[in-house]
Amino acid sequence: MTNKIDAKIIALANQKGGVGKTTTAMNLAAALAIKGKKVLLVDADPQGNASSGVGVRKAENGPQLYHCFMDNQPVEGCIRETGIPSLMVLPSSIDLVGVEVELISLKDREKILRKILRPVRDRFHYIIIDCPPSLGLLTINSLTSADSVLIPMQCEYFALEGLAQLIETIRKVKRNLNPGLYIEGLLLTMFDRRNRLTFQVAAEIKNHFGAQVFHTVIPRNVRLSESPSHGKTILEYDRGCPGATAYEKLGNEVIRRSKEQ
């Protein structure tokens, strides 16, 4: 008798843009897949950068997450393969912007993504959702469908700006829509060891959040910036670079935390 899979769903959220959220979604998904886990990357950001970053170009035709929301398209027909055998993607494009407006009057509009993902949850070990950089309906849907939230934070002066608002949103979703939701952890990104301010910000975040901060730190790394333009995760593009090593460590840490829960 085989053990039934029940995916752990992790939403990556931070309404502050440019913090490495999509980079982390792509590369954490890849790291988990390379470790033998079956992973679905859900691109819930209308910019579609997670989709193009794993090789599904924005110009490609075919059903996407938008069609699941608006046309009741079965999710199974929208999922695409990537260059990593165990990693699949549910892609998006700019069309997804319309969801925020078109669903605003629907009852239970916050729970649609949960319903979309339900039929495939038993096919994956992890479902990683890349949220848009806002606290709108798409992000609320992502948080409502998730088991946990991973918050990427850039090690810079305004890192904590807006974080209180995000945490309050998570609390409201937990209270009203998803009682089991919890914070998976805070991830320090774009860490520059040459900059004293980086260490000061990291210390402040660790002082505030303690054990909730991941041990893994993602460094500033040119190869990390280059890989999406080639439609590849960093683990396909340059597995030996510091960025790839960091995301492999993050994958190990996420798996370890999952086992401890």
Short mmCIF file of C-alpha atoms in Angstrom, two decimals, residues 9-11 110-111 113-114 121 129 139-149 169-183:
data_model
loop_
_atom_site.label_atom_id
_atom_site.label_comp_id
_atom_site.label_asym_id
_atom_site.label_seq_id
_atom_site.Cartn_x
_atom_site.Cartn_y
_atom_site.Cartn_z
CA ILE A 9 1.40 24.50 0.21
CA ILE A 10 3.81 27.38 0.86
CA ALA A 11 2.94 30.91 -0.27
CA GLU A 110 -11.05 34.46 -1.45
CA LYS A 111 -11.32 30.65 -1.64
CA LEU A 113 -7.47 29.22 -5.61
CA ARG A 114 -7.93 26.64 -2.85
CA ARG A 121 -2.87 18.36 -4.18
CA ILE A 129 2.89 29.88 -4.74
CA THR A 139 -2.52 37.31 -2.46
CA ILE A 140 -5.51 36.72 -0.18
CA ASN A 141 -6.45 33.69 -2.34
CA SER A 142 -2.88 32.41 -2.05
CA LEU A 143 -2.83 32.81 1.74
CA THR A 144 -6.24 31.17 2.06
CA SER A 145 -5.06 28.12 0.11
CA ALA A 146 -1.66 27.82 1.82
CA ASP A 147 -0.48 25.91 4.86
CA SER A 148 2.26 28.42 5.54
CA VAL A 149 3.83 31.70 4.39
CA THR A 169 -3.03 40.49 6.78
CA ILE A 170 -1.78 36.97 7.59
CA ARG A 171 -3.49 37.19 11.01
CA LYS A 172 -6.78 38.28 9.43
CA VAL A 173 -6.67 35.44 6.90
CA LYS A 174 -5.89 33.00 9.70
CA ARG A 175 -8.76 34.33 11.81
CA ASN A 176 -11.40 34.51 9.08
CA LEU A 177 -10.46 32.16 6.23
CA ASN A 178 -7.65 29.72 7.03
CA PRO A 179 -7.23 28.81 10.73
CA GLY A 180 -4.23 26.55 10.09
CA LEU A 181 -2.10 29.22 8.38
CA TYR A 182 1.28 29.95 9.97
CA ILE A 183 4.51 31.73 9.11
#
